[in-house]
CSV table of C-alpha atoms and ligand atoms in Angstrom, one decimal:
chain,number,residue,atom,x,y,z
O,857,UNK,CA,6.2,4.8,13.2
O,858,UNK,CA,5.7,2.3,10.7
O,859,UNK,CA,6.2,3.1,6.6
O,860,UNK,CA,3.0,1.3,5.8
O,861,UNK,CA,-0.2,-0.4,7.4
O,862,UNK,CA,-2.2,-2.6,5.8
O,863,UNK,CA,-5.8,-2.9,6.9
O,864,UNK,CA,-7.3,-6.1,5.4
O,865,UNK,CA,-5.7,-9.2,5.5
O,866,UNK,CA,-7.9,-11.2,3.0
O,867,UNK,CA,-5.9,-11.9,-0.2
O,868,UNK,CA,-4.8,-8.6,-1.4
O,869,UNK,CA,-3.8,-7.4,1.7
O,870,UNK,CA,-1.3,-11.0,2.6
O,871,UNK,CA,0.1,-10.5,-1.0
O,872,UNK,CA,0.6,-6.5,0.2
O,873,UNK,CA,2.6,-7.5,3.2
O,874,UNK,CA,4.6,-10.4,1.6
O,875,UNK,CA,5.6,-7.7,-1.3
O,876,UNK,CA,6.4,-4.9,1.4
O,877,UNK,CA,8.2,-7.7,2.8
O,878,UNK,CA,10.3,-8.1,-0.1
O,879,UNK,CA,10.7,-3.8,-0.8
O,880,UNK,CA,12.3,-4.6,2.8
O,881,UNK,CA,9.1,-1.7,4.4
O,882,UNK,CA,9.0,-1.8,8.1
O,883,UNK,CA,4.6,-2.5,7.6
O,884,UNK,CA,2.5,-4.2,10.3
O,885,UNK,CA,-1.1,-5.6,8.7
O,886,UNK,CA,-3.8,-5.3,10.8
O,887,UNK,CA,-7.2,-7.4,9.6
O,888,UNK,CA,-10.4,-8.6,11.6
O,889,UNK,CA,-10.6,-12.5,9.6
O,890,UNK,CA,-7.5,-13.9,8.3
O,891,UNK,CA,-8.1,-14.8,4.6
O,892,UNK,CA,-11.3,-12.6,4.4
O,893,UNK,CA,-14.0,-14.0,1.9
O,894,UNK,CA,-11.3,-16.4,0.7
O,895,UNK,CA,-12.6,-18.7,3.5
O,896,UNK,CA,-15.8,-18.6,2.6
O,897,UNK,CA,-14.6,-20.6,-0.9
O,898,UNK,CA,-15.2,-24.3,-0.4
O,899,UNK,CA,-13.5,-24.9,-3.5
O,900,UNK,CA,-11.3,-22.9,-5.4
O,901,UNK,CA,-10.7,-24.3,-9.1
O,902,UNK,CA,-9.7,-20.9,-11.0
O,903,UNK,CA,-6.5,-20.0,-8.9
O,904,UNK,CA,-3.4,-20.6,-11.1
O,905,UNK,CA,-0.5,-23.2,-9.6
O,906,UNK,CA,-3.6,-25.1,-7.6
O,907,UNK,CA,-6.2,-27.4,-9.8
O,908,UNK,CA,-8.3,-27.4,-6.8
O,909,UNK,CA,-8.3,-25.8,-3.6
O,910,UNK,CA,-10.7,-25.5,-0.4
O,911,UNK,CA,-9.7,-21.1,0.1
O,912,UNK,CA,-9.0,-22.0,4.4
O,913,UNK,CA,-6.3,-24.2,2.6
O,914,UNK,CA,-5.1,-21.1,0.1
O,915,UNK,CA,-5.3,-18.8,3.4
O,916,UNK,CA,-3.1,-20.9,5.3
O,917,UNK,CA,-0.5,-20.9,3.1
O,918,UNK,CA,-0.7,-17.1,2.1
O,919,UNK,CA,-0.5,-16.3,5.8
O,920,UNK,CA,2.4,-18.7,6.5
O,921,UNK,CA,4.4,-17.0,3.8
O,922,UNK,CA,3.2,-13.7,4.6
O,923,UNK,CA,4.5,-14.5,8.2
O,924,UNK,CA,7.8,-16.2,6.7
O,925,UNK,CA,9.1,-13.2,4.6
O,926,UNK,CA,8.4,-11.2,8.1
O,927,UNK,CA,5.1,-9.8,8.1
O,928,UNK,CA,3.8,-8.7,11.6
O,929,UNK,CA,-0.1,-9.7,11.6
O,930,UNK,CA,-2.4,-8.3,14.2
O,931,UNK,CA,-6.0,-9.8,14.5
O,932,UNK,CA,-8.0,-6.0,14.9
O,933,UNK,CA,-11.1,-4.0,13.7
O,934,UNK,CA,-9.0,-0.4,12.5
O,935,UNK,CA,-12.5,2.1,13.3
O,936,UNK,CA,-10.6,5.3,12.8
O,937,UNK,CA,-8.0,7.0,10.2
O,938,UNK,CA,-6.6,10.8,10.6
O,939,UNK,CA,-4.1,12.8,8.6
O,940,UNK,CA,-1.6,13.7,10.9
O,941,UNK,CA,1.6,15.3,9.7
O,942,UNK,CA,3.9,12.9,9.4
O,943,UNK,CA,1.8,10.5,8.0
O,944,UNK,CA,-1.8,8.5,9.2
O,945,UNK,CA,-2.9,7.8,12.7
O,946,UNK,CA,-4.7,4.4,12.9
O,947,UNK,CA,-6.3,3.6,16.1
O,948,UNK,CA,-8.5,0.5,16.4
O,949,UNK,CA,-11.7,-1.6,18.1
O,950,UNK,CA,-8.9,-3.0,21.0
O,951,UNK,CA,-7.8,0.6,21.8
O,952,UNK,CA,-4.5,0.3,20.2
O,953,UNK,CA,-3.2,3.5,17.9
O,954,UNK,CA,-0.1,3.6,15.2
O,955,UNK,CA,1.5,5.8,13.1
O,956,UNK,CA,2.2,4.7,9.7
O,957,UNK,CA,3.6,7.1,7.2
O,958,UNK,CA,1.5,4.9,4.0
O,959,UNK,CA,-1.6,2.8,4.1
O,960,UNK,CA,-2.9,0.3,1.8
O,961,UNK,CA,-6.3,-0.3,2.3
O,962,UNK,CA,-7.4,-4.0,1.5
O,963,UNK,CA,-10.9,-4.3,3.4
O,964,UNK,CA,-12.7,-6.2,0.6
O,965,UNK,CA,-16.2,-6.5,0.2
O,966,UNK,CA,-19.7,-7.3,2.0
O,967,UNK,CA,-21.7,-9.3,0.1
O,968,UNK,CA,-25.1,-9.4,-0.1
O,969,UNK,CA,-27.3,-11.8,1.1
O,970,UNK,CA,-31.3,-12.3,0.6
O,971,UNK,CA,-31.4,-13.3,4.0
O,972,UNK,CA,-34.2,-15.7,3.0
O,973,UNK,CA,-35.0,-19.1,4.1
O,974,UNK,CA,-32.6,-21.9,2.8
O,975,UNK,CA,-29.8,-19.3,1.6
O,976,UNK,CA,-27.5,-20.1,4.8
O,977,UNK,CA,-28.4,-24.1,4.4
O,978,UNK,CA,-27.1,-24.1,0.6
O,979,UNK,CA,-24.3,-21.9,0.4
O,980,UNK,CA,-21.9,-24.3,-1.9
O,981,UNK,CA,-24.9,-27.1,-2.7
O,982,UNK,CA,-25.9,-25.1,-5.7
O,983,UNK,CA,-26.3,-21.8,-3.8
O,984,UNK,CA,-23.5,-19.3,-5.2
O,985,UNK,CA,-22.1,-16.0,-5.3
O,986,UNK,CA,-19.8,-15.8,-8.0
O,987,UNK,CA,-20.5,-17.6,-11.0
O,988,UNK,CA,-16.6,-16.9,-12.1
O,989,UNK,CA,-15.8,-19.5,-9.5
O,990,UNK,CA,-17.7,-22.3,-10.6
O,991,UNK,CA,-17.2,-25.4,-12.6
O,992,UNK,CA,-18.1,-23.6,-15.6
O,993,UNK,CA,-20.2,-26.8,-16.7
O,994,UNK,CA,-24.0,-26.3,-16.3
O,995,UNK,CA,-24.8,-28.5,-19.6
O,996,UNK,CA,-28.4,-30.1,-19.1
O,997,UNK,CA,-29.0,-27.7,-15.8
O,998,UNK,CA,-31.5,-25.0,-15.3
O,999,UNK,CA,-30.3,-22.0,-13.4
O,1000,UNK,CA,-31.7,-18.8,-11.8
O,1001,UNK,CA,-29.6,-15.8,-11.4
O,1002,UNK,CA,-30.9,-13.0,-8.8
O,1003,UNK,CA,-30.2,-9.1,-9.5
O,1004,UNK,CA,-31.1,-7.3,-12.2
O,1005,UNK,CA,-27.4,-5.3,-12.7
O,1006,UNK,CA,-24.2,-6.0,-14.4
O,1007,UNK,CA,-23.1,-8.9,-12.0
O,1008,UNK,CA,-25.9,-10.4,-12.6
O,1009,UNK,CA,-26.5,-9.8,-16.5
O,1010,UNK,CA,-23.1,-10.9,-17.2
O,1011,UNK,CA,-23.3,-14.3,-14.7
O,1012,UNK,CA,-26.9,-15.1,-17.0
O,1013,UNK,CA,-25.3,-14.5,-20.0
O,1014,UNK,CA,-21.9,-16.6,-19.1
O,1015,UNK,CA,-24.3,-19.6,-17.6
O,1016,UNK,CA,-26.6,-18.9,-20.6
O,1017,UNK,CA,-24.0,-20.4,-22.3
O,1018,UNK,CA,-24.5,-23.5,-22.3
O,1019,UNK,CA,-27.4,-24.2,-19.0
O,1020,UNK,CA,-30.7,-25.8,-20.5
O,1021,UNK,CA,-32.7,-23.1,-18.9
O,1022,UNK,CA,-31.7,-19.3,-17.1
O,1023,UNK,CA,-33.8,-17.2,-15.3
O,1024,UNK,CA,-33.2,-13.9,-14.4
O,1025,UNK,CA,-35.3,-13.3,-11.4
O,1026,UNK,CA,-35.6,-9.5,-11.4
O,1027,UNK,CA,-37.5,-7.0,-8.4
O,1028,UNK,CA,-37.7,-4.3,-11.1
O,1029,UNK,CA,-39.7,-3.9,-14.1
O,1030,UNK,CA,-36.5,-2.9,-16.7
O,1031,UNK,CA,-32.7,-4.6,-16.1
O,1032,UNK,CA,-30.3,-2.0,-14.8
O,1033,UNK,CA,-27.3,-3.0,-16.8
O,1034,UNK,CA,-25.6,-1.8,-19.6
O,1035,UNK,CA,-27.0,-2.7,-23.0
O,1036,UNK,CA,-24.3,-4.6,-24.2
O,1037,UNK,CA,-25.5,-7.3,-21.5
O,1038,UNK,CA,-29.0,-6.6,-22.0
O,1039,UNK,CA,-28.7,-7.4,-25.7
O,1040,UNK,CA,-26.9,-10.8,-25.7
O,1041,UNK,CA,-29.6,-11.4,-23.0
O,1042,UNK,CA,-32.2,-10.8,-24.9
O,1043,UNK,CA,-30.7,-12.5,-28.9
O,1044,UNK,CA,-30.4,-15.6,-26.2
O,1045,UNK,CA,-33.6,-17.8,-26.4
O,1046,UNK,CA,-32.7,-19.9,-23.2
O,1047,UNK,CA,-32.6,-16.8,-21.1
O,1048,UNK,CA,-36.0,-15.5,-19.5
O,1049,UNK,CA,-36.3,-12.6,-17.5
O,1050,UNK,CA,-39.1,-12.6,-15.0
O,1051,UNK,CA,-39.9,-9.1,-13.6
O,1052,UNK,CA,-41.6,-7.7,-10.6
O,1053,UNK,CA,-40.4,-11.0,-8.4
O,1054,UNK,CA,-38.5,-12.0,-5.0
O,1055,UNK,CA,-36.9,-15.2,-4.5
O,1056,UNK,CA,-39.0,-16.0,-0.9
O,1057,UNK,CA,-37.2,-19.7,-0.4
O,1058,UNK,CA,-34.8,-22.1,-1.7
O,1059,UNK,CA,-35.0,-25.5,-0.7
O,1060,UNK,CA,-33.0,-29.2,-1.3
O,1061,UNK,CA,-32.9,-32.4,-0.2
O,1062,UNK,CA,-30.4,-31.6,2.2
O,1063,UNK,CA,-27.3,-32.1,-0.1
O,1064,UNK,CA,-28.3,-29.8,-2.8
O,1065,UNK,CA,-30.6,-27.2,-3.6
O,1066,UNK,CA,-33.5,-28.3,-5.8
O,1067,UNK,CA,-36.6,-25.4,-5.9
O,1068,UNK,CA,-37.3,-22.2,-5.4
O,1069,UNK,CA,-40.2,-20.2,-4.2
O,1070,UNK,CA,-40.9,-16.6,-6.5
O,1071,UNK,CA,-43.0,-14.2,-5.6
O,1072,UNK,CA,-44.3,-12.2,-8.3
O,1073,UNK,CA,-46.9,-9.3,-9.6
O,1074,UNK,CA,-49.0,-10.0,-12.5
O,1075,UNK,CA,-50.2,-7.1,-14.5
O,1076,UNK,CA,-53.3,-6.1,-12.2
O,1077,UNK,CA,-50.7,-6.1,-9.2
O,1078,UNK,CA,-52.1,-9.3,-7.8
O,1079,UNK,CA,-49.2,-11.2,-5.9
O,1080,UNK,CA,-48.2,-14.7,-7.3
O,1081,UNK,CA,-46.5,-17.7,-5.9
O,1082,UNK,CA,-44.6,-20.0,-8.1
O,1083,UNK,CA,-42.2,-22.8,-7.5
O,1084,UNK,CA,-39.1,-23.4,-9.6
O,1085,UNK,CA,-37.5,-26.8,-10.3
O,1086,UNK,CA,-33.8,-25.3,-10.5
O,1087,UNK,CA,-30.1,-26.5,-10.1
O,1088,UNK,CA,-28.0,-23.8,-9.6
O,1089,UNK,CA,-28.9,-20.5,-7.8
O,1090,UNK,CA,-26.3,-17.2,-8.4
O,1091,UNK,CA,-27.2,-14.4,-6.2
O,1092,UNK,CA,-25.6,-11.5,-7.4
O,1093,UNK,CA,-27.2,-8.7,-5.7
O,1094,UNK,CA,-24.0,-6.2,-5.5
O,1095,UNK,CA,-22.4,-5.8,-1.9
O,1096,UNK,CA,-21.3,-3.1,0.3
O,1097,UNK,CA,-17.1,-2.5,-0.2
O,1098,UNK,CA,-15.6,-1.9,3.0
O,1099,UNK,CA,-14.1,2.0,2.3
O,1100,UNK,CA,-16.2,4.2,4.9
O,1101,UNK,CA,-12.7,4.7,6.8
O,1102,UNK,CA,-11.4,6.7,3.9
O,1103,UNK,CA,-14.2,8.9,3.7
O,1104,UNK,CA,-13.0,11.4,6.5
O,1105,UNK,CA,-9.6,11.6,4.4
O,1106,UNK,CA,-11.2,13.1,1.0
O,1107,UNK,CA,-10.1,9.8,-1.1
O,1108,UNK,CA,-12.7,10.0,-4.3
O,1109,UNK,CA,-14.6,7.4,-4.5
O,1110,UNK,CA,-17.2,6.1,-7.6
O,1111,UNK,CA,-21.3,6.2,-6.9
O,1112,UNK,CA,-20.9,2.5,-5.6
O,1113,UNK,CA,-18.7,3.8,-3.1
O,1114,UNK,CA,-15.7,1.6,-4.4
O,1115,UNK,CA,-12.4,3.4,-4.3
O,1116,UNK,CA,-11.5,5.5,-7.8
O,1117,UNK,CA,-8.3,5.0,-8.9
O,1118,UNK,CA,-6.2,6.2,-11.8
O,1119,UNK,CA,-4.7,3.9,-14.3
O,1120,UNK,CA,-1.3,3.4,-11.7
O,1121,UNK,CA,-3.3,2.2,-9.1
O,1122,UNK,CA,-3.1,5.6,-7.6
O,1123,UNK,CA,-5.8,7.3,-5.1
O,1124,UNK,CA,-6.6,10.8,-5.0
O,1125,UNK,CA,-5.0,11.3,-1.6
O,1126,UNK,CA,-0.7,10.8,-2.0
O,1127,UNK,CA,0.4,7.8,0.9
O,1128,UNK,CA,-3.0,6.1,0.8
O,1129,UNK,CA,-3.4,3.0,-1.7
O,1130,UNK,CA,-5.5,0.2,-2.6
O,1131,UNK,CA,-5.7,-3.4,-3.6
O,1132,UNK,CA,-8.4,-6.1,-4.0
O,1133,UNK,CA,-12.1,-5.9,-4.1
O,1134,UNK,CA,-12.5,-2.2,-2.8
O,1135,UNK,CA,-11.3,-0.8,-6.4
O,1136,UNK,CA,-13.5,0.6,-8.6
O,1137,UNK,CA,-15.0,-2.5,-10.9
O,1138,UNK,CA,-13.1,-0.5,-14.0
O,1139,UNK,CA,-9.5,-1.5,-12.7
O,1140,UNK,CA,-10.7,-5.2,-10.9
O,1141,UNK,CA,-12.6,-7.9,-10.6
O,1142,UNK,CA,-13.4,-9.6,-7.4
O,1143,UNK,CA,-11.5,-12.0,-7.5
O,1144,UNK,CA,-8.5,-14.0,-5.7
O,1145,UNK,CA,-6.1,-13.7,-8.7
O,1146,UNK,CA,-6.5,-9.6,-9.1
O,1147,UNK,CA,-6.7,-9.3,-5.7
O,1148,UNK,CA,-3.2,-10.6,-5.3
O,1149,UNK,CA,-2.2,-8.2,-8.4
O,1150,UNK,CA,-3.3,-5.5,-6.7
O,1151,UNK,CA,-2.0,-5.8,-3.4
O,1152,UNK,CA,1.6,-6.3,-5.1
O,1153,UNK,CA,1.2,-3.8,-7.5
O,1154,UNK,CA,-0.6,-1.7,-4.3
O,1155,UNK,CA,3.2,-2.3,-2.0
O,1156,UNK,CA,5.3,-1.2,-5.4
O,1157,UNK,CA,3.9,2.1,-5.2
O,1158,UNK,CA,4.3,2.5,-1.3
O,1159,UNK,CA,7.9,1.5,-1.8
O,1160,UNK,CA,8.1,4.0,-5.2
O,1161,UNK,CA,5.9,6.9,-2.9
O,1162,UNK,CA,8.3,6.3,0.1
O,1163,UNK,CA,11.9,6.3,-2.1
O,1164,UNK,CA,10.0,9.8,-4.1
O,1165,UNK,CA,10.7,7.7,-7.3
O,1166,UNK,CA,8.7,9.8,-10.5
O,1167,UNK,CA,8.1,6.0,-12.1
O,1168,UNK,CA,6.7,3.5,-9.9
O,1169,UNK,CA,7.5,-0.2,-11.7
O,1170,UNK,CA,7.2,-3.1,-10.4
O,1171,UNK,CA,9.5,-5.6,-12.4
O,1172,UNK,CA,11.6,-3.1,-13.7
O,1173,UNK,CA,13.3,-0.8,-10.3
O,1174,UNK,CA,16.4,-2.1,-9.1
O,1175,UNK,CA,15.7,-0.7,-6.0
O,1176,UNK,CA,13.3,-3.8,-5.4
O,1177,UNK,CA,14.8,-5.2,-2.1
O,1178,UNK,CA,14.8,-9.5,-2.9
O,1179,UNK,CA,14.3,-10.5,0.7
D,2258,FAD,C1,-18.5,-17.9,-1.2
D,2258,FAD,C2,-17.4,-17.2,-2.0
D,2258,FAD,C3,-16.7,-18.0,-2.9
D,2258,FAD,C4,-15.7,-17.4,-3.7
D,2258,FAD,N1,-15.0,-18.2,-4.5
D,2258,FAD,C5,-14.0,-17.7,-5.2
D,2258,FAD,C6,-13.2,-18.5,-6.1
D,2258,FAD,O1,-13.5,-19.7,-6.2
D,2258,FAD,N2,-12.2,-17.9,-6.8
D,2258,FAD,C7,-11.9,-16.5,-6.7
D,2258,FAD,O2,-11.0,-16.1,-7.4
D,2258,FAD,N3,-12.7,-15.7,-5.9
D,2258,FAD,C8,-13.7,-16.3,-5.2
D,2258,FAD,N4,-14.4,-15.5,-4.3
D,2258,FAD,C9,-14.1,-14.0,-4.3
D,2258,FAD,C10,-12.8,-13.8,-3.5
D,2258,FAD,O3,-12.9,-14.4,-2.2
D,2258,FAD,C11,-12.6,-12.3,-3.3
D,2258,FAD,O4,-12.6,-11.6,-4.5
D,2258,FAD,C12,-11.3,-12.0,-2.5
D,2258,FAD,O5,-11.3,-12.6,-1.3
D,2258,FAD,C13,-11.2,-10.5,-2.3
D,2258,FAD,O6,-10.0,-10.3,-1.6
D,2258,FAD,P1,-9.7,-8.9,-0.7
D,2258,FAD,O7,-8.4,-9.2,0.0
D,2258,FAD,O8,-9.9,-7.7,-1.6
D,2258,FAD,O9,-10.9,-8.8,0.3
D,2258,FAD,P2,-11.5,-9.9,1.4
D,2258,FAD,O10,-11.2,-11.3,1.0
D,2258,FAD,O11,-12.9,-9.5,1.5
D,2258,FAD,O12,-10.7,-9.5,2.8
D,2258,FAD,C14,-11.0,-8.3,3.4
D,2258,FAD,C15,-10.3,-8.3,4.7
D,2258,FAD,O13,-10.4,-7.0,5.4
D,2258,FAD,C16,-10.8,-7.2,6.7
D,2258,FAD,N5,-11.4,-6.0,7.2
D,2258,FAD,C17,-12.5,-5.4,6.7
D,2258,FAD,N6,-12.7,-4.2,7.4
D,2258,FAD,C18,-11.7,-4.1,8.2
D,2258,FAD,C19,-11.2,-3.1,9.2
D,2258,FAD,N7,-12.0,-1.9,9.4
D,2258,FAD,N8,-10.1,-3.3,9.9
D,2258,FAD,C20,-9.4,-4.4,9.8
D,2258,FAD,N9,-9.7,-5.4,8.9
D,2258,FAD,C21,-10.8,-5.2,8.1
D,2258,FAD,C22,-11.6,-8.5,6.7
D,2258,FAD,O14,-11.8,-9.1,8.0
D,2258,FAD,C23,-10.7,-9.3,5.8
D,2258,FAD,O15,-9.6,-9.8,6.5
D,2258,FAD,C24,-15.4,-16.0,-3.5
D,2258,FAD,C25,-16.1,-15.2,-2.6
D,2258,FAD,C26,-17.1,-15.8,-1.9
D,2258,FAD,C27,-17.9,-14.9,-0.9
């Protein structure tokens, strides 16, 4: 019987175990790819203590100290949480099952892809997804941001900034995001929204992306190719969080299917808790630094739940076991 398992070992869920390391919990973290979507980063320039770091670099060295304050890390798929009475039973893809009297689920997101020619080849050579982590420099560049949403608003109106040129390349006929976004979009002169289109190809000369093919519909419905000179492409076409386990368990969730939590952190369900990019978007961003936040914040209230403490804090309980 362990007090806590932690399924996810991207960012939030290492930070979870070194943390639950430190409350001195006896925890076990079980996660299918070490580091997550962390490794996926080439280069990492908006993580405080590091002016510049590739994220299989940042992983190792999360995992090392998650390992050196005592962690136990198993490499597993968990396919299957039940309430049992003392707590959860875990069982996973290699046939292995555990009791754990918490969990802290930190299974991050899916993003999605266009799946379209060139996508794969570019990732990194001007092909993003996550206009947060760039260079925040796009002076003299033209851009086109994908998705028609909030992510995707906000990333046009943050490259819009200072970019030469943005182009919202838009399936529907009206942007989905709030109005806030929508307005700055629209008092912004060097942002143009082109409707009723699919990006159908990027292409580069190898070392970074250069064009892009659009398909559009013109106002008889007629289908229309066009090419795009462009530096930068942002996908931001939302992405599927990984919280289908919790599901059988009654743990509320928002219409995105992202975990709803109260302003503690808290779940609905008492012993189950969250951290990273499977909260709600009100409480997070996806992003390295609040994952971290919330998978020690996410162990502070396993350690508070387990001890039946009426205040969770984290820098404040001298019951915080320094290990
Ligand atoms: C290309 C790219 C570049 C990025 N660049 C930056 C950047 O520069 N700066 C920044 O701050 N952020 C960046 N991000 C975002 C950042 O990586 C994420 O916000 C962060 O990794 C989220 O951490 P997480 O721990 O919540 O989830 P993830 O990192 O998604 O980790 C989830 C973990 O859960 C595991 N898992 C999923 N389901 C199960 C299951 N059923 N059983 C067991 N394990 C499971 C996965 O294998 C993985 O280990 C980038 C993302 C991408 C894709």
């Amino acid at each position: 019987m362990f007090d806590l398992i932690i399924i996810g070992a991207g960012p939030a869920g290492l930070t979870a175990s070194i943390y639950a390391s430190c409350f001195g919990l006896k925890h076990l973290l079980i996660g299918k790819l070490v580091g997550g979507q962390m490794t996926l980063a080439p280069d990492i320039l908006n993580y405080p203590g590091f002016t510049e770091i590739n994220g299989q670099e940042l992983t190792n060295k999360m995992l090392e100290q998650a390992k050196k304050r005592g962690g136990e890390i198993l490499t597993d798929l968990v396919i299957d949480i039940t309430k049992v009475e003392t707590g959860f039973l875990l069982k996973t893809e290699q046939n292995k099952a555990f009791e754990t009297k918490t969990i802290i689920l930190a299974t991050g997101v899916e993003r999605r892809k266009l799946n379209i020619p060139g996508e794969n080849e570019y990732v990194g050579k001007g092909v993003e997804y996550c206009a947060k982590c760039g260079k925040f420099d796009y002076l003299d560049k033209t851009a086109i941001v994908v998705g028609g949403g909030n992510a995707a608003a906000q990333t046009a109106v943050q490259v819009g900034h200072s970019a030469k040129k943005v182009f919202i390349i838009y399936r529907g006929t009206e942007l989905r995001c709030d109005t806030v976004w929508a307005k700055h979009i629209a008092e912004n002169p060097m942002i143009e929204v082109i409707y009723n289109s699919v990006l159908t190809e990027i292409s580069g000369d190898g070392q970074k992306v250069n064009s892009v093919k659009i398909k559009s519909k013109n106002s008889q419905n007629q289908e229309e190719l066009k090419d795009l000179v462009i530096d930068k492409v942002f996908i931001e076409v939302g992405g599927v969080p990984g919280t289908a386990l919790l599901l059988p368990l009654g743990v509320k969730m928002d219409p995105g299917g992202f975990i709803a939590v109260d302003e503690r952190l808290s779940t609905s369900v008492p012993g189950v808790y969250v951290a990273g990019d499977v909260i709600s978007h009100k409480y997070s961003i996806e992003q390295i630094t609040s994952a971290v936040g919330s998978g020690a914040r996410a162990a502070s209230l396993v350690f508070s739940f387990l001890k039946q403490s009426s205040a969770p804090t984290l820098w404040g309980s001298s019951q915080i076991k320094r290990g």
